[in-house]
Each structure stands twice: as C-alpha cells, then as structure tokens.
Coordinates of C-alpha atoms and ligand atoms in Angstrom, one line a residue:
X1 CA -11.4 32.6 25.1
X2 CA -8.0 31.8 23.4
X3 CA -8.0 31.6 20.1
X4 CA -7.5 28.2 19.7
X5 CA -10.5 27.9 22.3
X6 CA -12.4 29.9 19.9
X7 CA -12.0 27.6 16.8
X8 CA -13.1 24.6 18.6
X9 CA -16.1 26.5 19.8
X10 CA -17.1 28.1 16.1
X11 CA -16.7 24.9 14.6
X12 CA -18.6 22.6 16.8
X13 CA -21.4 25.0 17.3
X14 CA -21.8 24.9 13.4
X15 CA -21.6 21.3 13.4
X16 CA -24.4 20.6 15.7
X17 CA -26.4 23.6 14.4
X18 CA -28.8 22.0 11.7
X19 CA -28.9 24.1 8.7
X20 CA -32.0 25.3 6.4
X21 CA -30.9 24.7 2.9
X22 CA -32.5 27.4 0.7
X23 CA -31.8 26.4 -2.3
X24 CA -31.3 23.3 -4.1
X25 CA -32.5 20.9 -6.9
X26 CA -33.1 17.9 -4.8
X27 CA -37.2 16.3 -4.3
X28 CA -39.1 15.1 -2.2
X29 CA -39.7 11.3 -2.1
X30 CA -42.6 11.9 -3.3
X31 CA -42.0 13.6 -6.5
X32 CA -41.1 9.6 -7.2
X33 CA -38.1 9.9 -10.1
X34 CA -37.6 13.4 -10.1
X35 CA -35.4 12.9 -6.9
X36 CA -32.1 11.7 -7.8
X37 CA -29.7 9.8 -5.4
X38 CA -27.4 7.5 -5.4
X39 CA -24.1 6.7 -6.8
X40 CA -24.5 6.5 -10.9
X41 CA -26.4 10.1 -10.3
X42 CA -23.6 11.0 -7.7
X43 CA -21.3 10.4 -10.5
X44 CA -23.2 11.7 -13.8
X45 CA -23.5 15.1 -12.1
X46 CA -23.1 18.1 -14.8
X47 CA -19.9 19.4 -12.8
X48 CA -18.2 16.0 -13.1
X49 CA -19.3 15.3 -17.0
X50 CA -17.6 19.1 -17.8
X51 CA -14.7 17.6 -16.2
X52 CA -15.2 14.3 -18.1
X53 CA -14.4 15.9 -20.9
X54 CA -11.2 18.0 -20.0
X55 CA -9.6 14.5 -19.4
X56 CA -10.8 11.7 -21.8
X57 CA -10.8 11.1 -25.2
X58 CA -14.9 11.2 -25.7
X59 CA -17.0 13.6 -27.0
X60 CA -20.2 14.8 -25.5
X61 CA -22.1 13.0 -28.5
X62 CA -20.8 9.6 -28.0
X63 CA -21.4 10.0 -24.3
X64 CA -24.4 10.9 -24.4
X65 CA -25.1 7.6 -26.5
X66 CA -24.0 5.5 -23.6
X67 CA -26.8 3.9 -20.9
X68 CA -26.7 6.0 -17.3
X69 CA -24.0 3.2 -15.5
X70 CA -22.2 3.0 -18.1
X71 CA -21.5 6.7 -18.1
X72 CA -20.8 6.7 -14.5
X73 CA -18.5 3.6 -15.1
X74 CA -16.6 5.7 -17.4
X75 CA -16.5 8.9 -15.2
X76 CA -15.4 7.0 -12.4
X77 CA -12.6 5.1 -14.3
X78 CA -11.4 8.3 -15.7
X79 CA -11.5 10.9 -12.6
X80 CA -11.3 8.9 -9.7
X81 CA -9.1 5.4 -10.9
X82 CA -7.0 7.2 -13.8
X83 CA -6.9 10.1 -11.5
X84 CA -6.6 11.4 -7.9
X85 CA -10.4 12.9 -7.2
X86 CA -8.6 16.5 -6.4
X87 CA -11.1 18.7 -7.5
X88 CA -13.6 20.1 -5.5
X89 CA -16.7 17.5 -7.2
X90 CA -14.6 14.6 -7.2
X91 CA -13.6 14.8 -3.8
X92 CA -17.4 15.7 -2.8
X93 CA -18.1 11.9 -4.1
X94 CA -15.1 10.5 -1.9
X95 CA -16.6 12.8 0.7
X96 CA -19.8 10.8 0.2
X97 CA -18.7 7.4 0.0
X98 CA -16.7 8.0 3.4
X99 CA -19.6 9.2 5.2
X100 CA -21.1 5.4 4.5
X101 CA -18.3 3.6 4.8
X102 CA -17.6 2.5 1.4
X103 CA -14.5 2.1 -0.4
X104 CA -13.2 5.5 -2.2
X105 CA -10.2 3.5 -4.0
X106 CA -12.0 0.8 -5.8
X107 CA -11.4 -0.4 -9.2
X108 CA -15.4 -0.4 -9.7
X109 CA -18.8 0.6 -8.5
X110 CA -20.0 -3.1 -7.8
X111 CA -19.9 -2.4 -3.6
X112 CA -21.2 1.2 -3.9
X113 CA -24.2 0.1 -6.3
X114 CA -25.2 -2.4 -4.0
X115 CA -25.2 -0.4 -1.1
X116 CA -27.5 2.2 -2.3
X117 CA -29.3 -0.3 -4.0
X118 CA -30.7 -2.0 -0.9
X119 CA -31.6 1.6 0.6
X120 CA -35.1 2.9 1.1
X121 CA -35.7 6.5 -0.1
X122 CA -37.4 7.3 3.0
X123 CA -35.0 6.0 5.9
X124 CA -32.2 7.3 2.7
X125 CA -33.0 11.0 3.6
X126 CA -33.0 11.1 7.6
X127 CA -29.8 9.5 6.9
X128 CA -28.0 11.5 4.6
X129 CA -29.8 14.7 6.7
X130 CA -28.4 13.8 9.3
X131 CA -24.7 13.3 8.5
X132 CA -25.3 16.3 6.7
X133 CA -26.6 18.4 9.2
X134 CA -29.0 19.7 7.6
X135 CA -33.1 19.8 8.8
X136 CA -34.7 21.4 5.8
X137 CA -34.1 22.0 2.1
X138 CA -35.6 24.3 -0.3
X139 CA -36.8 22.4 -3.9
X140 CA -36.5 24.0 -7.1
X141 CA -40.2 23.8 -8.4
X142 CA -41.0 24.8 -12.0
X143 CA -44.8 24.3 -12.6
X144 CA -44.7 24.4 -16.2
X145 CA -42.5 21.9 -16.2
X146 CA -44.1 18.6 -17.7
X147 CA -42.3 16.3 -15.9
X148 CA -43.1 17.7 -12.2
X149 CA -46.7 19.5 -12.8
X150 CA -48.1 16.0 -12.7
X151 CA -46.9 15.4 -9.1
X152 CA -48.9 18.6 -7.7
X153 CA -52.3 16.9 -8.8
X154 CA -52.2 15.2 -5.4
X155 CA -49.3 16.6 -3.2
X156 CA -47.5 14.5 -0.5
X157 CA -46.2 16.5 2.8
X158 CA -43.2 16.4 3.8
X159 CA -41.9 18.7 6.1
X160 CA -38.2 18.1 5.4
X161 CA -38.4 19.4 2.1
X162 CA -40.1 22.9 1.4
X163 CA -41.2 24.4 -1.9
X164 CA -39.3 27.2 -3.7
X165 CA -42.1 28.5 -6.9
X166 CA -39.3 28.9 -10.2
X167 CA -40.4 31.7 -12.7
X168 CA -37.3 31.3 -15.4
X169 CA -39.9 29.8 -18.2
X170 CA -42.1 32.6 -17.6
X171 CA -40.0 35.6 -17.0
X172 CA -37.0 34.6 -19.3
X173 CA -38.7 32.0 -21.7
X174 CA -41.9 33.2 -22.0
X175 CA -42.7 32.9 -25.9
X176 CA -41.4 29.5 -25.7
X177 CA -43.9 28.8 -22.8
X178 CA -47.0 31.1 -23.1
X179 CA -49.5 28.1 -25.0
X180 CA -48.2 25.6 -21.8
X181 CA -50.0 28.6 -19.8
X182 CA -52.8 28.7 -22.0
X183 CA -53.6 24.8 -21.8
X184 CA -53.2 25.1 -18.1
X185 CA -56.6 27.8 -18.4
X186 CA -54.7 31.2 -18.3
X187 CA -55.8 33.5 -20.9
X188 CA -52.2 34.7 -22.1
X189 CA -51.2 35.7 -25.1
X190 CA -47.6 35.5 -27.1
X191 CA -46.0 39.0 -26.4
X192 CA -47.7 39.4 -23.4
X193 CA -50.6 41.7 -24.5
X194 CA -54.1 41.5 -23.8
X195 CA -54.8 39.7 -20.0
X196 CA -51.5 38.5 -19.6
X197 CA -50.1 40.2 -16.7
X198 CA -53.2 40.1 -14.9
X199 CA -53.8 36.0 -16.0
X200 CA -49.8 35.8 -14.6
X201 CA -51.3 37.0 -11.5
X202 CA -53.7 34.7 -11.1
X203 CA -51.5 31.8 -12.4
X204 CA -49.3 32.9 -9.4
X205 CA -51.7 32.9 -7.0
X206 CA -52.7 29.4 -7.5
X207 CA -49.5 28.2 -7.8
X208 CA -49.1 29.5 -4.6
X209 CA -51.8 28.2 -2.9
X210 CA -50.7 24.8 -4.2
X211 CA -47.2 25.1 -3.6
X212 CA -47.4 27.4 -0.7
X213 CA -43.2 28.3 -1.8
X214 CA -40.9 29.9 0.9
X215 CA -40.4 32.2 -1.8
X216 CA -40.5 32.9 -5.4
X217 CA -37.2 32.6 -7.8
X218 CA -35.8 33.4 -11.2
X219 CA -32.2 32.7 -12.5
X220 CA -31.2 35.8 -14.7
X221 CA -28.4 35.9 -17.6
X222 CA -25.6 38.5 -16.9
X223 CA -27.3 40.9 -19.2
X224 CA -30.4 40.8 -16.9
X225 CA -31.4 44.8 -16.4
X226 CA -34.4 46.4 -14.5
X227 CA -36.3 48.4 -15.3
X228 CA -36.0 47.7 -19.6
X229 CA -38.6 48.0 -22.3
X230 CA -39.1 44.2 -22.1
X231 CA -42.1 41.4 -20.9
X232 CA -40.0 40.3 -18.4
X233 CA -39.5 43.7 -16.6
X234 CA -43.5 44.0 -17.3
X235 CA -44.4 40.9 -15.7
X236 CA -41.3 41.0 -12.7
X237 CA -42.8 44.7 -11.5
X238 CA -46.7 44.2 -12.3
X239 CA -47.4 40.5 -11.5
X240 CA -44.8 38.7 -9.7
X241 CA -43.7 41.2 -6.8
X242 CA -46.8 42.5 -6.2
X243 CA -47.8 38.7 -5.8
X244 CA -44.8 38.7 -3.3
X245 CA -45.9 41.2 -1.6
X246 CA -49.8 39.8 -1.2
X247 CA -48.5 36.5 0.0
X248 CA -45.4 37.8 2.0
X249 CA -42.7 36.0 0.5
X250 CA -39.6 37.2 -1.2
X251 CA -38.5 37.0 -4.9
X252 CA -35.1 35.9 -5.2
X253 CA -33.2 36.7 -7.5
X254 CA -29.8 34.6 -9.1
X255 CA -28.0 37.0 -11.7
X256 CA -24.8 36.1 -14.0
X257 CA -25.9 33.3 -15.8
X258 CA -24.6 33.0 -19.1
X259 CA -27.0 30.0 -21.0
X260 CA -25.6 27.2 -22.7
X261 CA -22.3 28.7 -24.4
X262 CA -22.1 25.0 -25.2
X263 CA -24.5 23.4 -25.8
X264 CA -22.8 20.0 -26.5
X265 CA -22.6 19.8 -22.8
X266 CA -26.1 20.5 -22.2
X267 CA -26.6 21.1 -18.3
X268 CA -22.8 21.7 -18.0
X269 CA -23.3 24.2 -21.0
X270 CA -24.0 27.4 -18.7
X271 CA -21.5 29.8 -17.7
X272 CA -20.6 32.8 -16.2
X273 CA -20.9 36.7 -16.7
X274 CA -20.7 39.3 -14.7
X275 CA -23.8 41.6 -14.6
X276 CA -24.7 45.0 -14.0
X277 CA -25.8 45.2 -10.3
X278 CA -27.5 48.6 -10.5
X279 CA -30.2 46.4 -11.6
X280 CA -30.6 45.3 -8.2
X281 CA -30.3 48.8 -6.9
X282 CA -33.5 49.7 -8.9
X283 CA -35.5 47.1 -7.5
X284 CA -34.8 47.2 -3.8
X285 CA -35.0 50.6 -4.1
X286 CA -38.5 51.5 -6.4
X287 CA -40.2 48.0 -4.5
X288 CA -39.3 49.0 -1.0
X289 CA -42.0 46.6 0.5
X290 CA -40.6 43.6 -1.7
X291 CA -37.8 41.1 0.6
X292 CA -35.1 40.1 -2.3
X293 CA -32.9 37.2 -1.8
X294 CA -30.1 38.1 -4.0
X295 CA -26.9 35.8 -5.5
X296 CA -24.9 36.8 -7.9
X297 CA -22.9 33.9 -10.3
X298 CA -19.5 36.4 -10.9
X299 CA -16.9 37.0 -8.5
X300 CA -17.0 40.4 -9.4
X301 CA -20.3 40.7 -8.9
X302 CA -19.8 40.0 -4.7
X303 CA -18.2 43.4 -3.5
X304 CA -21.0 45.1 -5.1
X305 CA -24.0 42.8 -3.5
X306 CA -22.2 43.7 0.0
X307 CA -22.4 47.0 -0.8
X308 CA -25.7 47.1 -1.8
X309 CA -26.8 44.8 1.1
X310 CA -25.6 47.9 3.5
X311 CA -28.4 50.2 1.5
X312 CA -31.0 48.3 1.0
X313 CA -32.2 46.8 4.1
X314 CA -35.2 44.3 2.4
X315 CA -31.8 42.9 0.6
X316 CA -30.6 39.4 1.7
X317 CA -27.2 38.0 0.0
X318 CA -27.5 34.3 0.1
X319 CA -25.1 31.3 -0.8
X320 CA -21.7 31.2 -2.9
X321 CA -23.3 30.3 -6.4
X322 CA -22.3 27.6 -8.0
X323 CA -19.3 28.0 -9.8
X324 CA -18.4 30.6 -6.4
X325 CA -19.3 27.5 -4.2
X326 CA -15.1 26.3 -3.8
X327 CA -13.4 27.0 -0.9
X328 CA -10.8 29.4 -2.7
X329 CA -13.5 31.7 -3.7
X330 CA -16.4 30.9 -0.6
X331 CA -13.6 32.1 1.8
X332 CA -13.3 35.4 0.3
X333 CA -16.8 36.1 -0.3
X334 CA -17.8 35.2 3.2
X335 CA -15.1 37.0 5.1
X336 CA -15.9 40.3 2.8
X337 CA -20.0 39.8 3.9
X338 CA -18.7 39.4 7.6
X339 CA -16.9 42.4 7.4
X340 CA -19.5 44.7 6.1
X341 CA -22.5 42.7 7.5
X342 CA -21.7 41.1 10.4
X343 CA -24.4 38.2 10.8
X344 CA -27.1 39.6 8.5
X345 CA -26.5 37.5 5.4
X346 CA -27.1 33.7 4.5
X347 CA -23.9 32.2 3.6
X348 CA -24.7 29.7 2.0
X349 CA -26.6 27.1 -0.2
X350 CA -25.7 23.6 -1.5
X351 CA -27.2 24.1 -4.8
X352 CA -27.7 19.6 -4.6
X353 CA -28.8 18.4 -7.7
X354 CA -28.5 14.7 -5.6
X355 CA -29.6 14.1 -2.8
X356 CA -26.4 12.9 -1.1
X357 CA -24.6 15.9 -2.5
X358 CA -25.7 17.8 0.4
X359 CA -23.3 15.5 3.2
X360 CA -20.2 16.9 0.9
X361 CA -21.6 20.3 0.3
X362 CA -22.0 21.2 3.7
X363 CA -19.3 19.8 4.9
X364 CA -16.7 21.6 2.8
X365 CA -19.6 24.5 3.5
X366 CA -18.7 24.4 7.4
X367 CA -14.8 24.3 6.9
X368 CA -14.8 27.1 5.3
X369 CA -17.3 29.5 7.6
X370 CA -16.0 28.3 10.4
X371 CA -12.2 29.5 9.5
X372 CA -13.6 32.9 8.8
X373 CA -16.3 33.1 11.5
X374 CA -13.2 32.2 13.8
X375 CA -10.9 34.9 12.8
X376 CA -13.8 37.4 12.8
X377 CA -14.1 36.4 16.7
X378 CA -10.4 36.0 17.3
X379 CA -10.2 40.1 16.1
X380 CA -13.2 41.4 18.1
X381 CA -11.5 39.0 21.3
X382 CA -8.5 40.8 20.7
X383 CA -9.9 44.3 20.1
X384 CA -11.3 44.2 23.6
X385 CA -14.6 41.9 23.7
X386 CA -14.9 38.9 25.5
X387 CA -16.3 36.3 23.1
X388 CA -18.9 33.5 24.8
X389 CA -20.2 30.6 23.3
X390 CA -23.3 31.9 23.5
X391 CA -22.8 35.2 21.1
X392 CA -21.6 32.8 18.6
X393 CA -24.4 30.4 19.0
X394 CA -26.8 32.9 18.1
X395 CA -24.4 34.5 15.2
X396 CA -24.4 30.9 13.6
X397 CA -28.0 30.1 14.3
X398 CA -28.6 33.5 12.4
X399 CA -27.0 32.9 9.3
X400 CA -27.5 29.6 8.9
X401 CA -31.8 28.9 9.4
X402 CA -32.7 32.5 11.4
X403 CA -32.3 34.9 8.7
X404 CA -34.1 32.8 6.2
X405 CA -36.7 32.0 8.6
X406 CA -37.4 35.6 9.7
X407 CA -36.9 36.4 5.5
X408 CA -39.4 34.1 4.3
X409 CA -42.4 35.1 7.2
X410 CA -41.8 31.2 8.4
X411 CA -39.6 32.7 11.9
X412 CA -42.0 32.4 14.8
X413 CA -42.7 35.9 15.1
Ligands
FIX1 O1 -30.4 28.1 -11.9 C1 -30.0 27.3 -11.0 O2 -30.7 27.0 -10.0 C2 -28.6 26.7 -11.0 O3 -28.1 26.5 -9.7 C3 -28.6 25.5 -11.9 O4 -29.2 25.7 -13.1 C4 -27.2 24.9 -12.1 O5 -27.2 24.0 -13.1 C5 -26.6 24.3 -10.8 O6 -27.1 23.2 -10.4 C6 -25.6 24.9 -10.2 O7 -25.1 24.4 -9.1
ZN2 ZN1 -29.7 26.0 -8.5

C-alpha cells in the first residue's frame, strides 16, 4: 500500500471498529441522576469551570452561588460567545453540538436546551454510542458512596455499561470512611487493626458479587509508594489483590494525582505530580499472578510505564490521563508505546464525566491514533513488509476492546 493508501485504511478501520471504554465516570440509565448528560452538564464540566475562571471576572465562591443554567449560561457566554472555543474542552462541546446538528455559534442555549430536553435517556445513549463509536463503557463505581450505594439494592442490567469496583475511600481515605464500613456490617476498626483486612476481604467479595466489576481501581497521589509502613500498602497486598486474584480481575492502578491544590475549585482542584514508578515495579514484580492496568497522570511519568510495560508482562498501560488526554501530549505518548510495544497496550480512555463527552473524546481520540498508527505502518511498508488491511484490522481491534477483553477474563477464551 502507498502511504496515502495506508492512512485511509488506518483511519477507516478505526472508525468502524467500536471501542470498549475502560474507564470513565458516566452511569447507567439506571443509576437515575447520577448519569449526567446534556448541555448545562456539557458545559459545567470541571475542565471548562478551571477555564471559567482564567477568563472572567468571577470567583469560584460567587459561582458556585449561581443555579446549574445559570452557570452554564455564563460559561458559555464567556468561552464560547466572548471567545473562540480553541481549547481542547471547548471545542469537545462544538464537537458535540455538531454531531446533532445544532448551532455551535449561538448567542444562547435556548435551541440546544430544547433539543436535549425532548430526548429519552434510553434512545439518548444508542445514539450518542453510536456517533461515538463506542459499544461498551466502563463506570466508575464507589460503593461507599451515599449517593450510588442505594442504586445497587436492586440493580438494572445493562449491557452497554459495565461496572469498574473504586477503592480510593478505602485505600487512600480510609479513617475518613471506616464507620461507613462498619454500618454497612463489616467489623473494621479506625487504623485498621483487629479484623480489618480480613472484614476488607469480605467487603470485597460481596461487592464483587454485586457488582461483578471488570476490574478493581484506585486513583493514587504522586507520593503513592509500595511497599511503605502504611494501611493502605496493608490492605493493597493482603486484601485487595489477593481478592484480584480469587475473582480474576485486575487492579488498576492511576498514579500522579495531586488532591485539591485548590480547593476553591473543588473537582477542578486536583493536579498533577510526577510519582515514583518503582512503585509499580514492586508490585508487578512481588504479585506476579496479579494483571495491573497501569496510567500514570505526569508526562514524565510515560517513558518509564513503557519501560516497565517491556518487564512486566501482567502490566497493561492504558489511556492518556486526563490532563495527558490533548492531542499535543496523546501523540507522543502513543507513538513512544508503539515503538516499544507494538499493539500490546490500550491507548486510550475518555475519562466522560457526561455522557455525550464520549462523541468528542473519541473522536479527537481516533485522529490522533490513527496519525501514529499510520506512520508506524508507513515505516514497516517501507522497511520491507507489505502492510494489508487485514494486519491492521486486527492491530486496531487489539488495542482498542482485545486487550482489555483478554485483560479483564471477559475475551472469549
Ligand atoms: O480519579 C479519576 O478517575 C479522575 O479521572 C477524575 O477524578 C478526574 O476528575 C477526571 O474526571 C479526569 O478526567
Ligand atoms: Zn476518571
């Protein structure tokens, strides 16, 4: 194939292969209010309030004061009428509007409002699925959280969304959370002595059952180290990956998180750092029959996770994190994991906090892999392999639902 020929090829394989989205913050319809969509949510997302900030004259306090519309009323006037959406959240909401037809230029939200208005949730997600491409998402699901434990008393099913069980409160927040443990019937006690690790097990097993979660996860700050003198190393090695390991799941792990240097801005508070990876080495290498699904939150951080990805084979790099996922930094990051991975990483998650966000995410997602993906196969056509449609069928279907699949013990075998 030319190389022209094999851009057209990359890029239209990855837009007809339907992606598994492991990770992201998006529900279920029925988790009722706990799934967000729609435009005011569109527009109050964390990334656009930081950037709220950088160009009005409001602070967080009086915004905060202000009903849900009116806040999106005042984000749109200010980033999208006052200013040209050119950053990469803005133009995610232009992105949106687009795909349904709706003006991106107007003066106000009265046509967009009343568009998603008169949707139902349920015909809502096919559709947004499908002009996103994407079959499957993974939830973020935090069971000591009061706002969604309620929900799992009687659990819908719905097979386009798949459960994902969250650890932070218990592994990083634990003497805030133990007595929400305790009420739930698990005999823990603050500091973790006594039954704790043993009542964590249990707790995890039952979760499990309920949940039945592709995997488990835990966001970790930049200061995150294993093994260390702490509860959270306790509970990580003696409850929660041998519970990995029992069920067959993975524990991923998202390091680099530095909480709420301001916390004026509450979810747009966190930040970056970067962490010491040899963390990471520890574990893949001391739990050798534990899968990790690894991201890392600093650009410095990425090199490293490659490197380590080529010795520890029960390692899996996923996704360009959050303040990675711009197509500056996701181009970078993906070409350096094709280069010392070929197809044996996941490149990517949307992270949607709305449900909508995934049509942009992806989309500016699919851009970017394809250009690298492209040039990966234009080399190997040029160092003497003939590339066929074929190879890069099964490369793309790989990284994009195959590895997870296979990662999580969900692949047919
Ligand atoms: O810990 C996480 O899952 C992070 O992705 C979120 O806390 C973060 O706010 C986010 O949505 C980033 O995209
Ligand atoms: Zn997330």
């Amino acid at each position: 194939m030319t190389p022209a020929e094999i851009r057209s090829t990359v890029s239209s394989v990855l837009d007809s292969t339907p992606v598994l989205d492991i990770h992201t913050h998006t529900f279920a319809p029925w988790f009722g209010a706990l799934g967000l969509w729609g435009i005011d949510e569109l527009l109050t997302y964390h990334y656009l309030e930081a950037e709220l900030f950088r160009s009005r004259d409001v602070t967080p306090e009086a915004y905060w004061s202000l009903g849900k519309r009116e806040q999106a009323d005042l984000i749109w006037e200010t980033l999208f009428v006052r200013n040209a959406p050119i950053s990469e959240a803005t133009r995610g909401v232009v992105a949106v509007l687009k795909a349904f037809n709706l003006p991106a230029d107007a003066e106000n939200l009265n046509e967009a409002r009343a568009f998603f208005s008169a949707r139902r949730i349920d015909e809502h997600v096919d559709a947004v699925f499908a002009l996103a491409g994407v079959s499957q998402v993974v939830m973020t699901n935090d069971p000591l959280d009061p706002a969604e434990a309620p929900c799992w008393q009687q659990p819908g099913n719905d097979p386009r969304f798949l459960a994902a069980l969250r650890l932070d409160r218990i592994l990083n927040r634990f003497d805030a959370h133990w007595e929400v443990l305790q009420a739930q019937g698990y005999a823990v006690e603050r500091g973790g002595g006594g039954r704790t690790v043993s009542e964590i097990r249990r707790f995890l097993s039952d979760w499990v059952g309920r949940m039945r979660p592709r995997y488990m996860a835990v966001s970790l700050p930049d200061t995150f180290l294993f093994p260390e003198d702490s509860l959270r190393s306790r509970l990580l090695a003696e409850a929660v990956l041998p519970s990995c390991r029992e069920n067959g799941i993975p524990m991923a792990l998202m390091i680099g998180v530095r909480y709420q240097v301001n916390p004026r801005v509450r979810l747009a508070g966190d930040a970056v750092g970067r962490a010491d990876l040899r963390s990471v080495e520890n574990l893949c290498r001391d739990f050798p029959d534990n899968r990790f699904l690894v991201t890392v939150l600093s650009r410095e951080n990425q090199h490293e996770l490659c490197v380590y990805a080529r010795k520890f084979a029960n390692l899996m790099p996923f996704g360009c994190w959050w303040f990675l996922n711009n197509p500056s930094i996701v181009s970078e990051i993906t070409r350096e994991r094709i280069e010392m991975l070929g197809a044996s990483f996941i490149p990517q998650h949307s992270d949607a906090r709305i449900l909508e966000q995934v049509i942009y995410k992806w989309r500016f997602s699919r851009r970017v892999i394809a250009a690298a993906l492209s040039d990966a196969y234009v080399l190997l056509e040029s160092d003497g392999r003939t590339v066929t449609r074929e190879a890069i069928r099964r490369d793309v279907e790989r990284m994009m639902r195959a590895n997870f699949e296979k990662w999580t013990g969900c692949a047919a075998s």
